[in-house]
Amino acid sequence: MDYLYKINNNNGITIKQFVSDLEGYETLEDLTKTSGTGKRRIRYPEFGSLGLLFLKFFKNHVSGQIYLLENRKNSYFYSLSFEEKKRFLESIKHLNVPLFVICGHKPLKRDVSLFREYNFPLYYTRDKRKDARDKIERYLNFIFAKKISIHGVLMDVFGIGILIRGKSGIGKSELAIDLLEKRHRLVADDLVIVHRNGEFITGYGLNNSPFAFHIEARGVGLINIKNLFGVEAIRVKKRVEIIIDLVSGDKIDNANFDRIRVKPQFENLLDLEIPKYTIPVTYSKNLANLIEVVALTHIATIMGQGAVDAINENINKSQKKQVIDKYFFIADDE
Amino acid sequence: MINKKFQVKSKHGLHLRPATELIKITSQFDGEITINKNGIEVNGKSILGILSLGIEKNNWIIIKIEGEEEESFIKILGDFFGREE
């Protein structure tokens, strides 16, 4: 499945690959069984609009786009007579449609032979239209999504995906082991592939490689996390929500370092802004605890309880009132 | 910065031992080295990254190198990938 990780798949995927990948997830039955069509390529991650084809508006069609037919009692395709179906296929025979997926009732044999005649492969699915559409488009979106590889560690800390970056030798892997000891989960070490999934960034490692879920720590060597910490310590993929940059402590410009994060830092990853924290690494610092706090802070901020916001609010309030809290005089007078 | 394409001649590709040797070379370099196979880019100083790429004999890889002494290092790397044992 090497092709899955090809960055920027502009060449599309073959029908053969498409069907075998979806097997077990969305079973597609080849009805037309025409030879040589397996090499045709799907080049667009979305189903085309079938209604526009029926209306003979072809400008919307993208070469290599697939279509989903519905063969149910109330559907348009079902209501067409054999002759009308033939006329429809005749009108679109010049288009590059790699395949049609049909759902609902199994089509009649003469309809199937009609598709065979015009050299359009027809695949049948038992799923409902919505399910078939969801599954196939999710798969195609993944295949066609822009992907980049990042040198870092991706961890799941309290359910927040944290991508830890930094120069080699700064202690990313050691930090990952610390976090694993605190029962957080590892997604990928060293090579993290991220792709955009709508409004999210999803990261994963090369899970089919023999070195998946391994960590390399200086002086220790390769560590098999799945064997050592068990399945609870690993995760196949995770949404990336925070980026943490580890920088060498003596290289930090203390004068310009935003210590209370009045202005949160962001990093542009595949055109999405991801919150970024820069953490100086010095000896005697417990980074794992710090990362945990970062994750919790992030959760608090999502819930609208960010520390900086709350303090700002309190300051505004007290400035308006200009009085001392009355509890200052009452409580704990010892 | 230098971008150069190499074909790996080593008999079994970059398995554990050759990869360790490669790391020994790249770790001496001060700047940045990345290895790219099929569009997946990994840090040339991280052994796990290189191993995950699963580089086999006759695979093409692209080395990107940036920093001082980059020219002498690319020569050493060229010799390394050209070795047939």
Coordinates of C-alpha atoms in Angstrom, one line a residue:
Chain A
M1 CA 0.0 0.0 0.0
D2 CA 3.0 2.3 -0.6
Y3 CA 1.0 4.4 -3.0
L4 CA -1.3 5.5 -0.1
Y5 CA 1.5 7.6 1.2
K6 CA 2.5 9.1 -2.1
I7 CA 2.5 12.8 -1.5
N8 CA 0.2 14.7 -3.9
N9 CA -1.4 12.0 -5.9
N10 CA -2.1 13.7 -9.2
N11 CA -2.2 10.6 -11.2
G12 CA -5.3 9.1 -9.7
I13 CA -5.8 5.5 -8.8
T14 CA -6.8 2.5 -10.9
I15 CA -10.2 1.0 -10.6
K16 CA -8.6 -2.3 -9.5
Q17 CA -6.8 -0.6 -6.7
F18 CA -10.0 1.3 -5.7
V19 CA -12.0 -1.9 -5.5
S20 CA -9.4 -3.9 -3.6
D21 CA -8.8 -1.1 -1.1
L22 CA -12.4 -0.7 -0.3
E23 CA -12.9 -4.4 0.2
G24 CA -14.4 -5.3 3.6
Y25 CA -15.4 -1.6 4.0
E26 CA -17.5 -1.1 1.0
T27 CA -18.0 -4.2 -1.1
L28 CA -18.3 -3.4 -4.8
E29 CA -19.5 -6.1 -7.1
D30 CA -18.3 -5.9 -10.7
L31 CA -21.5 -6.3 -12.9
T32 CA -20.2 -5.6 -16.3
K33 CA -16.9 -7.6 -16.0
T34 CA -15.4 -6.1 -19.1
S35 CA -11.7 -6.9 -19.4
G36 CA -9.1 -4.2 -19.5
T37 CA -11.2 -1.6 -17.6
G38 CA -9.3 -2.3 -14.3
K39 CA -6.5 0.1 -15.5
R40 CA -8.8 3.0 -15.9
R41 CA -8.1 5.8 -13.4
I42 CA -10.2 7.8 -11.0
R43 CA -8.9 11.3 -10.9
Y44 CA -11.3 13.2 -8.8
P45 CA -12.3 12.8 -5.2
E46 CA -16.0 13.5 -5.5
F47 CA -19.0 12.0 -7.2
G48 CA -20.3 13.9 -10.2
S49 CA -23.7 15.4 -10.4
L50 CA -25.8 12.8 -12.3
G51 CA -28.7 15.2 -12.8
L52 CA -26.6 17.5 -14.9
L53 CA -25.6 14.6 -17.1
F54 CA -29.3 13.8 -17.6
L55 CA -29.8 17.4 -18.6
K56 CA -26.9 17.1 -21.1
F57 CA -24.9 19.8 -19.3
F58 CA -21.4 18.4 -19.6
K59 CA -19.2 21.4 -18.6
N60 CA -19.5 20.4 -14.9
H61 CA -17.9 17.0 -15.6
V62 CA -14.3 16.5 -14.6
S63 CA -12.4 13.9 -16.6
G64 CA -11.9 10.8 -14.4
Q65 CA -14.9 11.6 -12.2
I66 CA -17.2 8.8 -11.0
Y67 CA -21.0 8.8 -10.7
L68 CA -23.4 7.2 -8.3
L69 CA -26.6 5.8 -9.7
E70 CA -29.6 5.0 -7.5
N71 CA -31.9 2.2 -8.7
R72 CA -34.9 2.6 -6.3
K73 CA -38.6 2.9 -7.0
N74 CA -38.7 6.6 -6.8
S75 CA -35.4 7.4 -8.5
Y76 CA -35.1 8.9 -11.9
F77 CA -32.9 6.2 -13.3
Y78 CA -35.5 3.6 -12.4
S79 CA -38.3 5.4 -14.1
L80 CA -36.4 5.5 -17.5
S81 CA -37.4 3.0 -20.1
F82 CA -34.7 0.8 -21.8
E83 CA -34.7 3.1 -24.9
E84 CA -34.2 6.2 -22.7
K85 CA -31.4 4.6 -20.8
K86 CA -29.7 3.8 -24.1
R87 CA -30.2 7.3 -25.3
F88 CA -28.7 8.6 -22.1
L89 CA -25.6 6.4 -22.4
E90 CA -25.3 7.4 -26.1
S91 CA -25.2 11.1 -25.1
I92 CA -22.4 10.6 -22.5
K93 CA -20.2 8.1 -24.3
H94 CA -17.6 10.8 -25.2
L95 CA -17.0 11.6 -21.5
N96 CA -14.2 9.9 -19.5
V97 CA -16.2 8.2 -16.7
P98 CA -14.0 5.5 -15.2
L99 CA -17.0 3.8 -13.5
F100 CA -20.5 4.0 -12.3
V101 CA -21.5 2.8 -8.9
I102 CA -25.1 1.6 -8.6
C103 CA -27.0 1.2 -5.4
G104 CA -30.6 0.1 -4.5
H105 CA -32.1 -2.8 -6.5
K106 CA -29.8 -4.9 -8.6
P107 CA -30.1 -3.6 -12.2
L108 CA -31.7 -5.8 -14.8
K109 CA -29.4 -7.9 -17.0
R110 CA -30.2 -6.0 -20.2
D111 CA -29.3 -2.7 -18.4
V112 CA -26.0 -4.2 -17.4
S113 CA -25.3 -5.3 -21.0
L114 CA -26.2 -1.8 -22.1
F115 CA -23.4 -0.4 -19.9
R116 CA -21.1 -3.1 -21.2
E117 CA -21.9 -2.1 -24.8
Y118 CA -20.9 1.5 -24.1
N119 CA -17.8 0.4 -22.2
F120 CA -18.8 1.9 -18.9
P121 CA -17.9 -0.4 -16.0
L122 CA -20.8 -0.8 -13.5
Y123 CA -20.3 -1.7 -9.9
Y124 CA -23.0 -2.7 -7.5
T125 CA -23.2 -1.9 -3.8
R126 CA -25.7 -3.2 -1.3
D127 CA -25.3 0.0 0.8
K128 CA -27.8 2.8 0.9
R129 CA -27.0 5.8 -1.3
K130 CA -25.9 8.0 1.6
D131 CA -23.6 5.3 3.1
A132 CA -22.0 4.5 -0.2
R133 CA -21.4 8.1 -0.9
D134 CA -19.9 8.8 2.5
K135 CA -17.6 5.8 2.5
I136 CA -16.3 6.2 -1.1
E137 CA -15.8 9.9 -0.8
R138 CA -14.0 9.6 2.5
Y139 CA -11.7 7.1 0.9
L140 CA -11.1 9.2 -2.2
N141 CA -10.6 12.3 -0.1
F142 CA -7.8 10.6 1.8
I143 CA -6.2 9.4 -1.4
F144 CA -6.3 12.8 -3.1
A145 CA -5.5 14.9 0.0
K146 CA -2.3 16.9 0.0
K147 CA 0.1 15.2 2.4
I148 CA 3.4 16.3 3.8
S149 CA 5.9 14.5 6.0
I150 CA 7.2 16.0 9.2
H151 CA 10.2 15.1 11.4
G152 CA 8.7 14.9 14.8
V153 CA 6.7 12.8 17.3
L154 CA 2.9 12.7 17.3
M155 CA 1.4 11.9 20.7
D156 CA -2.2 11.7 22.0
V157 CA -2.1 13.5 25.4
F158 CA -5.5 13.6 27.2
G159 CA -7.1 13.2 23.8
I160 CA -5.3 16.2 22.3
G161 CA -3.0 15.4 19.4
I162 CA 0.4 17.0 20.1
L163 CA 3.1 17.2 17.4
I164 CA 6.5 17.6 19.0
R165 CA 9.2 19.0 16.8
G166 CA 12.8 20.0 17.3
K167 CA 16.3 19.3 16.1
S168 CA 17.6 15.8 16.3
G169 CA 19.1 15.0 19.7
I170 CA 17.1 17.6 21.6
G171 CA 15.1 14.9 23.4
K172 CA 11.9 14.4 21.4
S173 CA 12.0 10.6 21.7
E174 CA 12.9 10.7 25.4
L175 CA 10.0 13.1 26.0
A176 CA 7.7 10.6 24.1
I177 CA 8.9 7.8 26.5
D178 CA 8.2 10.0 29.5
L179 CA 4.7 10.6 28.2
L180 CA 4.1 7.0 27.5
E181 CA 5.1 6.2 31.1
K182 CA 2.3 8.6 32.1
R183 CA -0.1 6.4 30.0
H184 CA -0.5 8.7 27.0
R185 CA -0.5 7.3 23.5
L186 CA 2.0 7.3 20.7
V187 CA 0.9 7.8 17.1
A188 CA 4.2 8.1 15.2
D189 CA 7.8 8.8 16.0
D190 CA 10.4 10.4 13.7
L191 CA 8.2 10.3 10.5
V192 CA 4.8 11.8 10.8
I193 CA 2.7 12.2 7.7
V194 CA -0.1 14.8 7.9
H195 CA -2.9 15.5 5.6
R196 CA -5.8 17.9 5.6
N197 CA -9.2 16.4 6.3
G198 CA -11.7 19.2 5.9
E199 CA -11.1 21.6 8.8
F200 CA -8.7 19.2 10.5
I201 CA -5.2 18.1 10.2
T202 CA -4.8 14.3 10.6
G203 CA -1.4 12.8 11.3
Y204 CA -0.2 9.2 11.2
G205 CA 2.9 7.2 10.7
L206 CA 3.8 4.5 8.2
N207 CA 1.7 1.8 10.0
N208 CA 2.5 -1.0 7.6
S209 CA 6.3 -0.6 7.9
P210 CA 8.1 -3.0 10.2
F211 CA 9.3 0.0 12.2
A212 CA 5.9 1.3 13.0
F213 CA 5.3 2.2 16.7
H214 CA 9.0 2.1 17.4
I215 CA 11.0 4.7 19.2
E216 CA 14.7 5.2 18.9
A217 CA 16.4 6.6 22.0
R218 CA 20.0 7.5 22.2
G219 CA 22.0 4.9 24.1
V220 CA 19.1 2.5 24.3
G221 CA 18.4 1.7 20.7
L222 CA 15.2 0.7 19.0
I223 CA 12.2 0.2 21.4
N224 CA 9.1 -1.6 20.3
I225 CA 6.4 0.4 22.0
K226 CA 3.5 -2.0 21.0
N227 CA 5.3 -4.9 22.7
L228 CA 6.6 -2.9 25.7
F229 CA 3.6 -0.8 26.6
G230 CA 0.8 -2.8 25.0
V231 CA -1.9 -1.7 22.5
E232 CA -3.3 0.9 24.9
A233 CA -0.1 2.9 24.3
I234 CA -0.6 3.3 20.6
R235 CA -3.0 4.9 18.2
V236 CA -3.2 4.6 14.4
K237 CA -4.0 8.2 13.6
K238 CA -4.8 11.4 15.4
R239 CA -5.9 14.9 14.7
V240 CA -3.1 17.4 15.2
E241 CA -4.2 20.1 17.5
I242 CA -1.1 21.6 19.0
I243 CA 2.5 21.9 17.7
I244 CA 5.3 22.0 20.3
D245 CA 8.7 23.2 19.2
L246 CA 11.5 22.3 21.5
V247 CA 14.4 24.7 21.3
S248 CA 17.7 24.7 23.1
G249 CA 17.4 26.8 26.3
D250 CA 20.4 28.9 25.7
K251 CA 19.3 30.0 22.3
I252 CA 16.1 31.6 23.6
D253 CA 15.9 35.4 23.2
N254 CA 14.6 36.2 26.7
A255 CA 13.8 39.8 25.9
N256 CA 11.4 39.0 23.1
F257 CA 10.0 35.8 24.5
D258 CA 6.3 36.1 25.1
R259 CA 6.1 34.7 28.6
I260 CA 2.4 34.9 29.3
R261 CA 1.3 34.1 25.7
V262 CA -0.7 37.2 25.5
K263 CA -0.7 36.7 21.7
P264 CA -0.9 33.0 21.0
Q265 CA 1.5 31.7 18.3
F266 CA 0.2 29.9 15.3
E267 CA 1.8 27.9 12.6
N268 CA 0.4 27.5 9.1
L269 CA 0.1 23.8 8.3
L270 CA -1.6 22.9 5.0
D271 CA -3.4 26.3 5.1
L272 CA -4.8 25.8 8.6
E273 CA -3.6 27.7 11.6
I274 CA -2.5 25.4 14.4
P275 CA -1.6 26.7 17.8
K276 CA 2.1 26.5 18.5
Y277 CA 4.1 26.6 21.7
T278 CA 7.8 27.1 21.8
I279 CA 9.3 25.5 24.9
P280 CA 13.0 26.0 25.8
V281 CA 14.7 22.8 26.9
T282 CA 17.1 23.1 29.8
Y283 CA 18.3 20.5 32.3
S284 CA 16.2 19.9 35.4
K285 CA 13.0 20.6 33.5
N286 CA 10.2 18.0 33.6
L287 CA 9.0 18.4 30.0
A288 CA 6.4 15.6 30.2
N289 CA 4.5 17.4 33.0
L290 CA 4.8 20.6 31.0
I291 CA 3.3 19.0 27.9
E292 CA 0.4 17.6 30.0
V293 CA -0.3 21.1 31.2
V294 CA -0.2 22.4 27.7
A295 CA -2.8 19.8 26.7
L296 CA -5.0 20.7 29.7
T297 CA -4.6 24.4 29.0
H298 CA -5.7 23.8 25.4
I299 CA -8.8 21.9 26.6
A300 CA -9.6 24.8 29.0
T301 CA -9.2 27.3 26.2
I302 CA -11.5 25.4 24.0
M303 CA -14.0 25.4 26.9
G304 CA -13.6 29.2 27.2
Q305 CA -11.7 29.1 30.4
G306 CA -8.3 30.3 29.2
A307 CA -6.1 31.8 31.9
V308 CA -5.2 35.0 30.0
D309 CA -8.8 35.7 29.0
A310 CA -10.0 35.2 32.5
I311 CA -7.4 37.5 34.0
N312 CA -8.1 40.1 31.4
E313 CA -11.8 39.9 32.3
N314 CA -11.0 40.2 36.0
I315 CA -8.7 43.2 35.4
N316 CA -11.4 44.9 33.4
K317 CA -14.0 44.2 36.1
S318 CA -11.8 45.5 39.0
Q319 CA -10.9 48.6 37.0
K320 CA -14.6 49.4 36.6
K321 CA -15.4 48.9 40.2
Q322 CA -12.4 50.5 41.8
V323 CA -13.2 48.9 45.1
I324 CA -11.3 46.2 47.1
D325 CA -13.0 42.8 47.4
K326 CA -15.0 42.9 50.6
Y327 CA -13.9 39.4 51.4
F328 CA -10.4 40.8 52.0
F329 CA -11.7 42.2 55.3
I330 CA -13.9 39.4 56.4
A331 CA -12.1 36.1 55.8
D332 CA -9.4 34.5 57.8
D333 CA -8.7 37.3 60.3
E334 CA -6.0 35.6 62.4
Chain B
M1 CA 21.7 24.0 -0.8
I2 CA 22.3 20.9 -2.9
N3 CA 19.6 18.6 -4.3
K4 CA 20.9 15.4 -5.7
K5 CA 19.4 12.1 -6.9
F6 CA 21.1 8.8 -6.0
Q7 CA 20.4 5.2 -6.9
V8 CA 21.1 2.9 -4.0
K9 CA 23.4 0.1 -5.1
S10 CA 23.7 -1.8 -1.8
K11 CA 22.7 -5.4 -2.1
H12 CA 20.0 -5.5 0.5
G13 CA 19.1 -1.8 0.3
L14 CA 19.3 0.3 3.4
H15 CA 18.6 -2.2 6.1
L16 CA 19.6 -1.9 9.8
R17 CA 23.4 -2.0 9.5
P18 CA 23.8 0.3 6.4
A19 CA 21.3 2.7 7.9
T20 CA 23.4 2.9 11.1
E21 CA 26.5 3.6 9.0
L22 CA 24.6 6.3 7.1
I23 CA 23.6 7.9 10.4
K24 CA 27.2 7.9 11.5
I25 CA 28.1 9.9 8.5
T26 CA 25.1 12.3 8.6
S27 CA 25.4 13.0 12.3
Q28 CA 28.8 14.5 11.7
F29 CA 27.2 17.1 9.5
D30 CA 26.2 20.4 11.2
G31 CA 23.5 21.5 8.8
E32 CA 20.3 19.8 7.6
I33 CA 20.0 16.6 5.6
T34 CA 16.8 15.2 4.3
I35 CA 16.2 12.0 2.3
N36 CA 13.2 11.8 0.0
K37 CA 11.7 8.7 -1.5
N38 CA 8.4 8.8 -3.4
G39 CA 7.7 12.2 -2.0
I40 CA 8.1 11.2 1.6
E41 CA 10.8 13.3 3.2
V42 CA 12.6 12.2 6.4
N43 CA 15.4 13.7 8.4
G44 CA 18.7 12.2 7.4
K45 CA 19.9 12.0 11.0
S46 CA 17.0 10.0 12.3
I47 CA 17.5 6.2 11.9
L48 CA 13.8 5.4 12.3
G49 CA 12.8 7.7 9.6
I50 CA 15.3 6.2 7.1
L51 CA 14.3 2.7 8.1
S52 CA 10.6 3.5 7.7
L53 CA 11.2 4.5 4.1
G54 CA 12.1 0.9 3.3
I55 CA 14.8 1.7 0.7
E56 CA 15.6 -1.3 -1.4
K57 CA 18.3 -2.0 -4.0
N58 CA 18.1 0.2 -7.1
N59 CA 15.6 2.6 -5.5
W60 CA 16.0 6.3 -6.3
I61 CA 16.3 8.7 -3.5
I62 CA 16.8 12.5 -3.4
I63 CA 19.2 14.0 -0.9
K64 CA 18.7 17.6 0.2
I65 CA 21.6 19.0 2.1
E66 CA 22.2 22.5 3.4
G67 CA 25.0 23.9 5.6
E68 CA 28.7 24.3 5.7
E69 CA 30.8 21.6 3.9
E70 CA 27.8 20.4 2.0
E71 CA 29.8 19.7 -1.1
S72 CA 32.3 17.4 0.6
F73 CA 29.5 15.6 2.4
I74 CA 27.5 15.0 -0.7
K75 CA 30.6 13.4 -2.2
I76 CA 30.9 11.1 0.8
L77 CA 27.2 10.2 0.6
G78 CA 27.6 9.5 -3.1
D79 CA 30.3 7.0 -2.3
F80 CA 28.1 5.5 0.4
F81 CA 25.1 4.9 -1.9
G82 CA 27.3 3.7 -4.8
R83 CA 28.8 0.8 -2.7
E84 CA 27.6 -2.6 -3.8
E85 CA 28.3 -4.8 -0.8

